[in-house]
């Protein structure tokens, strides 16, 4: 008869609590992703040990040769991972021992899994953050190109999702360039801070062996070694910062995704998405749904969730290492992969979407979008205080609403019945083209100004 380990859940397990222990303790199922970094770290460490005379040169060559074989085996999918060996570090070391014998044991001199995992994960996150920065930059370039095509394409601007004032589509896209531009600098900023090697912190206190941490830092492409061995193995703020910047990117992506969803409805009809980034309905043959945009919008939840999870894992942990920190990886891997996919999908949608300039312009003319221009004219031409101009314009809008016409379709005498000094000069300021053209303040929506913004970003991105 099968021995039950526990009345509540034992049926699922073949043996007692150690199966449960293995299940909760082993990280190999996910930290195998760090194999390249783990081997990189080990080679650097062994080379330094040999350089410092801590191990012999022969032993180093043996170790390096063996690690290369392990790397090849894992890359080729021939490596047999074992859960009993817990994690990537012990899986690799055990295989190295099989390959080169007891010499493998020299590798762990002046090293602990604590600084080993810290350096592996930092290398991984740093590389991933660099990739993220490149992907954000590519999205920015894609938005810049589309903005350049549409510096004079009229569209309504919204506040409270109510038509507010005329804008250009190019200007609207450039708003996202600014957001992703800040995201880019946030990611780069985080990279700068994580650019320190924890290798050589050992378990938490450093070592009595004459190691050279500056050499290993350099070999691994870090700017310098970390300064405090306790901190080196205790913190995961580099991963938190990566997730924090990723979360802000995701929020920006989700807002753009939401706008794409709105714009592609038949009510708005501002854009049509390419077939490549839409899907159909299984029952309604006429449907073309913006699934990719909806998924980008939704995936933000996963990325933000990862940030909150890691913050919660780290909260209240005493110094130095605790096994809690093993939980840092899966969510970072998932968030990174999710962000990559979302950025790629957004890039695809933005570069392929077709703008319906006629519908955009038509919508711009709704909702008395040039009412502010009317008020501005009263200030400029009649010298009225803006508050009074606002009030008069309100009356004109009410009159137009009553007559179910545009502001510009009211007659001069109707306007003069509201304020006698109004002249027909005002009419030329009530078109959406004029409105947009007039917004030449720094950062404004005038095509000239939008071109200047585009130029700024081109210079910023393309001049070194
Ligand atoms: N798998 C572990 C992790 O990811 C490696 C470090 C283990 N260190 C220890 N003292 N048990 O955190």
Coordinates of C-alpha atoms and ligand atoms in Angstrom, one line a residue:
X1 CA 0.0 0.0 0.0
X2 CA 1.2 3.5 -0.9
X3 CA 2.5 5.4 2.2
X4 CA 0.5 8.6 2.6
X5 CA 2.5 11.6 3.7
X6 CA -0.4 13.7 4.7
X7 CA -4.2 13.2 4.9
X8 CA -4.9 16.5 3.2
X9 CA -2.6 16.3 0.1
X10 CA -0.5 13.2 0.5
X11 CA -2.3 11.3 -2.4
X12 CA -0.5 13.4 -4.9
X13 CA 2.9 12.7 -3.5
X14 CA 4.9 9.5 -3.8
X15 CA 7.0 10.0 -0.8
X16 CA 6.9 12.0 2.4
X17 CA 7.7 15.6 3.2
X18 CA 11.0 15.6 1.4
X19 CA 9.1 15.6 -1.9
X20 CA 7.3 18.7 -0.7
X21 CA 10.5 20.1 0.4
X22 CA 12.0 19.5 -3.0
X23 CA 9.0 21.1 -4.6
X24 CA 9.1 24.2 -2.6
X25 CA 12.9 24.4 -2.5
X26 CA 14.1 23.6 -6.0
X27 CA 14.5 26.6 -8.4
X28 CA 16.0 24.7 -11.3
X29 CA 12.8 24.7 -13.3
X30 CA 13.1 28.4 -13.7
X31 CA 16.6 29.5 -12.8
X32 CA 18.1 27.4 -15.5
X33 CA 17.5 30.5 -17.6
X34 CA 20.6 31.9 -15.9
X35 CA 23.0 29.2 -17.2
X36 CA 24.9 31.5 -19.5
X37 CA 25.4 34.1 -16.8
X38 CA 26.3 31.4 -14.2
X39 CA 29.0 29.9 -16.4
X40 CA 30.2 33.4 -17.3
X41 CA 30.5 34.2 -13.6
X42 CA 32.3 31.0 -12.9
X43 CA 34.9 31.4 -15.6
X44 CA 35.6 34.9 -14.5
X45 CA 35.9 33.8 -10.9
X46 CA 38.2 30.9 -11.7
X47 CA 40.4 33.0 -14.0
X48 CA 40.8 35.5 -11.1
X49 CA 41.6 32.7 -8.6
X50 CA 44.3 31.5 -10.9
X51 CA 45.6 35.0 -11.5
X52 CA 45.9 35.6 -7.8
X53 CA 47.6 32.2 -7.2
X54 CA 44.7 30.9 -5.2
X55 CA 44.2 27.9 -7.6
X56 CA 46.8 26.6 -10.1
X57 CA 46.7 27.7 -13.8
X58 CA 46.2 24.0 -14.7
X59 CA 43.2 23.7 -12.5
X60 CA 41.8 26.9 -14.1
X61 CA 42.2 25.5 -17.6
X62 CA 40.5 22.2 -16.6
X63 CA 37.6 24.2 -15.0
X64 CA 37.3 26.5 -18.0
X65 CA 37.3 23.6 -20.5
X66 CA 34.8 21.7 -18.5
X67 CA 32.5 24.7 -18.2
X68 CA 32.6 25.2 -21.9
X69 CA 31.4 21.6 -22.4
X70 CA 28.6 22.2 -19.9
X71 CA 27.6 25.4 -21.7
X72 CA 27.5 23.5 -25.0
X73 CA 25.4 20.7 -23.5
X74 CA 22.8 23.0 -22.1
X75 CA 22.7 25.1 -25.3
X76 CA 22.2 21.9 -27.3
X77 CA 19.4 20.7 -25.0
X78 CA 21.4 17.7 -23.9
X79 CA 21.9 18.6 -20.3
X80 CA 19.9 16.6 -17.8
X81 CA 18.7 19.0 -15.1
X82 CA 18.0 17.5 -11.7
X83 CA 15.6 18.9 -9.1
X84 CA 17.6 17.1 -6.4
X85 CA 20.4 19.4 -7.2
X86 CA 18.1 22.3 -6.4
X87 CA 19.3 25.1 -8.6
X88 CA 21.3 26.1 -11.7
X89 CA 24.5 26.6 -9.6
X90 CA 24.6 23.1 -8.2
X91 CA 23.4 21.5 -11.4
X92 CA 26.3 23.0 -13.3
X93 CA 28.9 22.3 -10.6
X94 CA 27.8 18.7 -10.3
X95 CA 28.1 18.1 -14.0
X96 CA 31.5 19.8 -14.0
X97 CA 32.6 17.3 -11.3
X98 CA 31.4 14.5 -13.5
X99 CA 33.4 15.9 -16.4
X100 CA 36.7 16.9 -14.7
X101 CA 36.6 15.2 -11.3
X102 CA 37.6 16.7 -7.9
X103 CA 39.3 19.8 -9.5
X104 CA 35.8 21.1 -10.0
X105 CA 35.7 21.6 -6.2
X106 CA 38.3 24.3 -6.5
X107 CA 35.9 26.6 -8.3
X108 CA 33.9 27.4 -5.2
X109 CA 36.9 28.7 -3.3
X110 CA 36.1 32.2 -2.0
X111 CA 32.6 32.0 -3.4
X112 CA 29.1 31.2 -2.1
X113 CA 25.9 30.6 -3.9
X114 CA 24.8 33.9 -2.4
X115 CA 27.2 36.1 -4.4
X116 CA 26.9 33.6 -7.3
X117 CA 23.2 34.1 -7.7
X118 CA 23.5 37.8 -7.1
X119 CA 26.0 38.2 -9.9
X120 CA 24.1 35.8 -12.3
X121 CA 20.8 37.6 -11.8
X122 CA 22.3 41.1 -12.0
X123 CA 24.0 40.1 -15.3
X124 CA 20.7 38.8 -16.6
X125 CA 18.7 41.8 -15.5
X126 CA 21.3 44.2 -16.9
X127 CA 21.4 42.5 -20.3
X128 CA 17.6 42.5 -20.3
X129 CA 17.3 46.1 -19.4
X130 CA 19.7 47.0 -22.2
X131 CA 17.5 45.1 -24.6
X132 CA 14.4 46.8 -23.2
X133 CA 16.1 50.2 -23.8
X134 CA 16.8 49.3 -27.4
X135 CA 13.2 48.2 -27.9
X136 CA 11.8 51.4 -26.4
X137 CA 14.1 53.3 -28.7
X138 CA 12.8 51.4 -31.7
X139 CA 9.2 52.2 -30.7
X140 CA 10.1 55.9 -30.3
X141 CA 11.6 55.9 -33.8
X142 CA 8.5 54.2 -35.2
X143 CA 6.2 56.8 -33.5
X144 CA 8.5 59.6 -34.8
X145 CA 8.1 58.4 -38.3
X146 CA 4.3 58.2 -38.1
X147 CA 4.2 61.6 -36.4
X148 CA 6.3 63.0 -39.3
X149 CA 3.7 61.8 -41.8
X150 CA 0.9 63.5 -39.8
X151 CA 2.2 66.9 -38.6
X152 CA -0.8 68.5 -40.3
X153 CA -3.4 65.8 -40.0
X154 CA -6.2 67.3 -37.9
X155 CA -7.8 65.4 -35.1
X156 CA -9.9 66.4 -32.1
X157 CA -8.1 66.6 -28.8
X158 CA -10.0 65.4 -25.8
X159 CA -10.3 66.2 -22.1
X160 CA -12.7 64.0 -20.1
X161 CA -13.0 62.1 -23.4
X162 CA -15.1 65.1 -24.6
X163 CA -13.9 67.0 -27.7
X164 CA -11.8 69.8 -26.4
X165 CA -9.6 71.5 -29.0
X166 CA -8.3 70.7 -32.4
X167 CA -4.9 69.0 -32.5
X168 CA -2.8 67.2 -35.1
X169 CA -2.4 63.5 -35.0
X170 CA 1.4 64.0 -35.2
X171 CA 1.3 66.1 -32.1
X172 CA -0.8 63.4 -30.3
X173 CA 1.8 60.7 -31.3
X174 CA 4.6 63.0 -30.1
X175 CA 3.0 63.0 -26.6
X176 CA 3.8 59.3 -26.5
X177 CA 7.3 59.9 -27.8
X178 CA 7.8 62.1 -24.7
X179 CA 6.5 59.4 -22.4
X180 CA 8.6 56.6 -23.9
X181 CA 11.5 59.0 -24.0
X182 CA 11.3 59.4 -20.2
X183 CA 10.9 55.6 -19.9
X184 CA 14.1 55.1 -21.9
X185 CA 16.0 57.4 -19.6
X186 CA 14.6 55.6 -16.6
X187 CA 15.7 52.2 -17.8
X188 CA 19.2 53.6 -18.7
X189 CA 19.4 55.2 -15.3
X190 CA 18.6 51.9 -13.6
X191 CA 21.3 50.2 -15.7
X192 CA 23.8 52.7 -14.5
X193 CA 23.0 51.9 -10.8
X194 CA 23.0 48.1 -11.3
X195 CA 26.4 48.2 -13.0
X196 CA 28.3 46.9 -10.0
X197 CA 29.5 43.4 -9.5
X198 CA 28.6 41.6 -6.2
X199 CA 30.9 38.7 -7.0
X200 CA 33.4 38.2 -4.2
X201 CA 31.0 39.2 -1.4
X202 CA 30.9 35.5 -0.8
X203 CA 28.3 34.4 1.8
X204 CA 28.0 37.9 3.3
X205 CA 31.3 38.9 4.9
X206 CA 33.8 38.7 2.1
X207 CA 36.8 36.4 2.3
X208 CA 40.3 36.0 3.6
X209 CA 41.5 34.8 0.3
X210 CA 43.4 37.4 -1.7
X211 CA 40.7 37.8 -4.4
X212 CA 40.6 40.7 -6.8
X213 CA 37.0 41.9 -7.2
X214 CA 38.0 44.7 -9.6
X215 CA 39.3 42.1 -12.1
X216 CA 36.1 40.0 -12.0
X217 CA 33.9 43.1 -12.2
X218 CA 35.8 44.2 -15.3
X219 CA 35.8 40.7 -16.9
X220 CA 32.0 40.6 -16.5
X221 CA 31.5 44.0 -18.0
X222 CA 30.6 45.8 -14.7
X223 CA 31.8 49.3 -14.1
X224 CA 33.1 48.4 -10.6
X225 CA 32.6 46.0 -7.7
X226 CA 29.9 46.7 -5.1
X227 CA 31.3 48.3 -2.0
X228 CA 29.6 46.4 0.8
X229 CA 29.6 42.6 1.0
X230 CA 26.4 42.4 3.1
X231 CA 24.5 44.7 0.8
X232 CA 25.8 42.8 -2.2
X233 CA 24.0 39.6 -1.3
X234 CA 21.0 41.2 0.4
X235 CA 19.4 43.5 -2.0
X236 CA 17.4 43.0 -5.2
X237 CA 16.7 46.7 -5.8
X238 CA 18.3 46.4 -9.3
X239 CA 15.5 44.0 -10.2
X240 CA 12.9 46.2 -8.5
X241 CA 14.1 49.2 -10.5
X242 CA 13.9 47.2 -13.7
X243 CA 10.3 46.2 -12.9
X244 CA 9.4 49.7 -11.8
X245 CA 10.6 51.2 -15.1
X246 CA 9.0 48.3 -16.9
X247 CA 5.7 49.0 -15.2
X248 CA 5.7 52.6 -16.2
X249 CA 6.4 51.6 -19.8
X250 CA 3.5 49.1 -19.5
X251 CA 1.2 51.9 -18.3
X252 CA 2.2 54.1 -21.2
X253 CA 1.7 51.2 -23.6
X254 CA -1.7 50.5 -22.1
X255 CA -2.9 54.1 -22.6
X256 CA -1.8 54.0 -26.2
X257 CA -3.4 50.6 -26.6
X258 CA -6.7 51.9 -25.2
X259 CA -6.6 54.8 -27.6
X260 CA -6.1 52.4 -30.5
X261 CA -9.1 50.4 -29.3
X262 CA -11.2 53.6 -29.2
X263 CA -9.9 55.0 -32.5
X264 CA -10.6 51.8 -34.3
X265 CA -14.3 51.6 -33.3
X266 CA -16.9 52.4 -35.9
X267 CA -18.0 55.3 -33.7
X268 CA -14.6 57.0 -33.9
X269 CA -13.3 55.4 -37.1
X270 CA -10.1 57.4 -36.9
X271 CA -7.8 54.5 -37.8
X272 CA -8.0 51.0 -39.2
X273 CA -5.6 48.4 -37.9
X274 CA -3.9 46.1 -40.3
X275 CA -5.3 42.5 -40.5
X276 CA -2.0 41.3 -39.2
X277 CA -2.8 42.8 -35.8
X278 CA -6.5 42.2 -35.6
X279 CA -8.7 39.1 -35.3
X280 CA -12.1 38.1 -36.4
X281 CA -15.2 36.9 -34.5
X282 CA -16.2 33.3 -34.6
X283 CA -19.9 34.3 -35.0
X284 CA -20.0 37.8 -36.4
X285 CA -18.4 37.8 -39.8
X286 CA -18.2 41.6 -40.1
X287 CA -16.0 42.0 -37.0
X288 CA -12.4 43.0 -36.9
X289 CA -11.3 43.2 -33.3
X290 CA -8.3 45.0 -31.9
X291 CA -7.2 42.0 -29.9
X292 CA -3.5 42.9 -29.9
X293 CA -4.2 46.3 -28.4
X294 CA -6.5 44.8 -25.8
X295 CA -3.9 42.3 -24.8
X296 CA -1.2 45.0 -24.6
X297 CA -3.6 46.9 -22.3
X298 CA -4.2 43.8 -20.2
X299 CA -0.6 42.6 -19.9
X300 CA 0.2 45.7 -18.0
X301 CA -1.5 43.9 -15.1
X302 CA 1.1 41.2 -15.2
X303 CA 4.0 43.6 -15.3
X304 CA 2.7 45.8 -12.5
X305 CA 1.9 42.6 -10.5
X306 CA 5.5 41.5 -10.8
X307 CA 6.6 44.8 -9.3
X308 CA 4.3 44.5 -6.4
X309 CA 5.2 40.9 -5.8
X310 CA 8.9 41.6 -5.6
X311 CA 8.4 44.7 -3.4
X312 CA 6.4 42.5 -1.1
X313 CA 9.0 39.7 -1.1
X314 CA 11.7 42.1 -0.1
X315 CA 9.8 44.0 2.5
X316 CA 11.0 43.3 6.0
X317 CA 13.7 40.8 5.1
X318 CA 16.5 40.9 7.6
X319 CA 20.1 41.2 6.2
X320 CA 21.7 39.3 4.6
X321 CA 20.6 36.5 2.3
X322 CA 17.3 34.7 2.9
X323 CA 15.8 32.0 0.7
X324 CA 12.9 34.4 0.1
X325 CA 15.0 36.0 -2.5
X326 CA 14.9 32.9 -4.7
X327 CA 11.3 34.1 -5.5
X328 CA 12.7 37.1 -7.3
X329 CA 13.3 35.4 -10.6
X330 CA 10.2 33.9 -12.2
X331 CA 8.3 37.1 -12.0
X332 CA 11.2 39.2 -13.5
X333 CA 11.5 36.6 -16.3
X334 CA 7.8 36.8 -17.0
X335 CA 7.6 40.5 -16.8
X336 CA 10.6 41.0 -19.1
X337 CA 9.1 38.6 -21.7
X338 CA 5.7 40.2 -21.4
X339 CA 7.1 43.7 -21.9
X340 CA 9.1 42.6 -24.9
X341 CA 6.1 41.1 -26.5
X342 CA 3.9 44.1 -25.7
X343 CA 6.5 46.5 -27.2
X344 CA 6.8 44.4 -30.3
X345 CA 3.0 44.3 -30.7
X346 CA 2.7 48.0 -30.3
X347 CA 5.4 48.6 -32.8
X348 CA 3.6 46.4 -35.3
X349 CA 0.3 48.2 -34.7
X350 CA 1.7 51.7 -34.9
X351 CA 3.7 51.1 -38.1
X352 CA 0.8 49.4 -39.9
X353 CA -2.2 51.4 -38.9
X354 CA -4.0 53.4 -41.5
X355 CA -5.2 56.9 -40.6
X356 CA -8.6 58.0 -41.7
X357 CA -7.8 61.7 -42.0
X358 CA -11.3 62.6 -43.3
X359 CA -13.1 61.1 -40.3
X360 CA -10.6 62.6 -37.9
X361 CA -11.1 66.1 -39.4
X362 CA -14.9 65.7 -39.4
X363 CA -14.8 64.8 -35.7
X364 CA -12.6 67.8 -35.1
X365 CA -15.4 70.1 -36.3
X366 CA -17.8 68.7 -33.7
X367 CA -18.2 69.8 -30.2
X368 CA -17.5 73.5 -30.8
X369 CA -13.8 72.7 -30.7
X370 CA -12.8 76.3 -31.7
X371 CA -14.7 78.0 -29.0
X372 CA -11.4 78.8 -27.2
X373 CA -10.2 80.4 -30.4
X374 CA -13.4 82.6 -30.4
X375 CA -12.7 83.7 -26.8
X376 CA -9.0 84.3 -27.6
X377 CA -10.1 86.6 -30.5
X378 CA -12.3 88.6 -28.2
X379 CA -9.3 89.1 -25.9
X380 CA -6.9 90.0 -28.7
X381 CA -9.3 92.1 -30.9
X382 CA -11.5 93.7 -28.3
X383 CA -9.2 93.8 -25.4
X384 CA -11.7 92.0 -23.1
X385 CA -10.5 90.2 -20.0
X386 CA -10.4 86.4 -20.7
X387 CA -13.1 85.6 -18.1
X388 CA -15.5 88.0 -19.9
X389 CA -14.6 86.6 -23.3
X390 CA -15.2 83.1 -21.9
X391 CA -18.7 84.1 -20.8
X392 CA -19.6 85.7 -24.2
X393 CA -18.3 82.7 -26.1
X394 CA -20.5 80.5 -23.9
X395 CA -23.5 82.5 -25.0
X396 CA -22.5 82.1 -28.6
X397 CA -22.1 78.4 -28.2
X398 CA -25.5 78.2 -26.5
X399 CA -27.0 80.1 -29.5
X400 CA -25.3 77.8 -32.0
X401 CA -26.5 74.8 -30.1
X402 CA -30.0 76.2 -30.2
X403 CA -29.8 76.7 -33.9
X404 CA -28.1 73.3 -34.3
X405 CA -25.2 74.9 -36.2
X406 CA -21.5 75.5 -35.8
X407 CA -20.1 78.7 -34.3
X408 CA -18.8 79.8 -37.7
X409 CA -22.3 79.4 -39.1
X410 CA -23.8 82.1 -36.9
X411 CA -24.4 85.4 -38.7
X412 CA -22.5 88.5 -37.8
X413 CA -25.7 90.1 -36.5
X414 CA -26.4 87.2 -34.3
X415 CA -22.9 87.4 -32.8
X416 CA -23.3 91.2 -32.4
X417 CA -26.5 90.6 -30.5
X418 CA -24.3 89.0 -27.9
X419 CA -21.5 91.6 -28.1
X420 CA -21.9 94.6 -30.4
X421 CA -18.2 95.1 -31.1
X422 CA -17.7 91.7 -32.8
X423 CA -16.6 92.1 -36.4
X424 CA -16.5 89.5 -39.2
X425 CA -12.8 89.3 -38.7
X426 CA -13.6 86.6 -36.1
X427 CA -14.8 84.1 -38.7
X428 CA -11.4 83.4 -40.1
X429 CA -10.3 82.2 -36.6
X430 CA -13.1 79.7 -36.3
X431 CA -11.8 77.0 -38.6
X432 CA -10.0 74.0 -37.2
X433 CA -7.1 74.6 -39.6
X434 CA -6.6 78.1 -38.3
X435 CA -7.0 77.0 -34.7
X436 CA -4.2 74.4 -35.0
X437 CA -2.0 76.7 -37.0
X438 CA -2.3 79.4 -34.3
X439 CA -1.1 77.2 -31.5
X440 CA 2.6 78.1 -31.9
X441 CA 3.6 78.2 -28.3
X442 CA 6.6 76.0 -27.3
X443 CA 5.2 72.5 -27.2
X444 CA 2.0 73.5 -28.9
X445 CA 0.0 71.7 -31.7
X446 CA 0.9 74.0 -34.6
X447 CA 2.4 71.9 -37.4
X448 CA 5.5 74.1 -37.3
X449 CA 5.9 73.4 -33.6
X450 CA 5.3 69.7 -34.0
X451 CA 8.1 69.6 -36.7
X452 CA 10.4 71.3 -34.2
X453 CA 9.5 68.6 -31.6
X454 CA 10.3 65.9 -34.1
X455 CA 13.6 67.5 -35.0
X456 CA 14.5 67.7 -31.3
X457 CA 13.9 63.9 -30.8
X458 CA 15.8 63.0 -34.0
X459 CA 18.8 65.0 -32.8
X460 CA 18.5 63.5 -29.4
X461 CA 18.4 60.0 -30.6
X462 CA 20.7 60.1 -33.5
X463 CA 23.5 62.4 -32.4
X464 CA 26.0 60.8 -30.1
Ligands
LIG1 N1 18.8 29.2 -5.6 C1 19.2 30.2 -4.7 C2 18.5 31.5 -5.0 O1 18.1 31.7 -6.1 C3 20.7 30.3 -4.7 C4 21.3 30.9 -3.5 C5 21.2 29.9 -2.4 N2 21.8 30.3 -1.2 C6 21.6 29.7 0.0 N3 22.2 30.2 1.0 N4 20.7 28.8 0.1 O2 18.5 32.4 -4.2

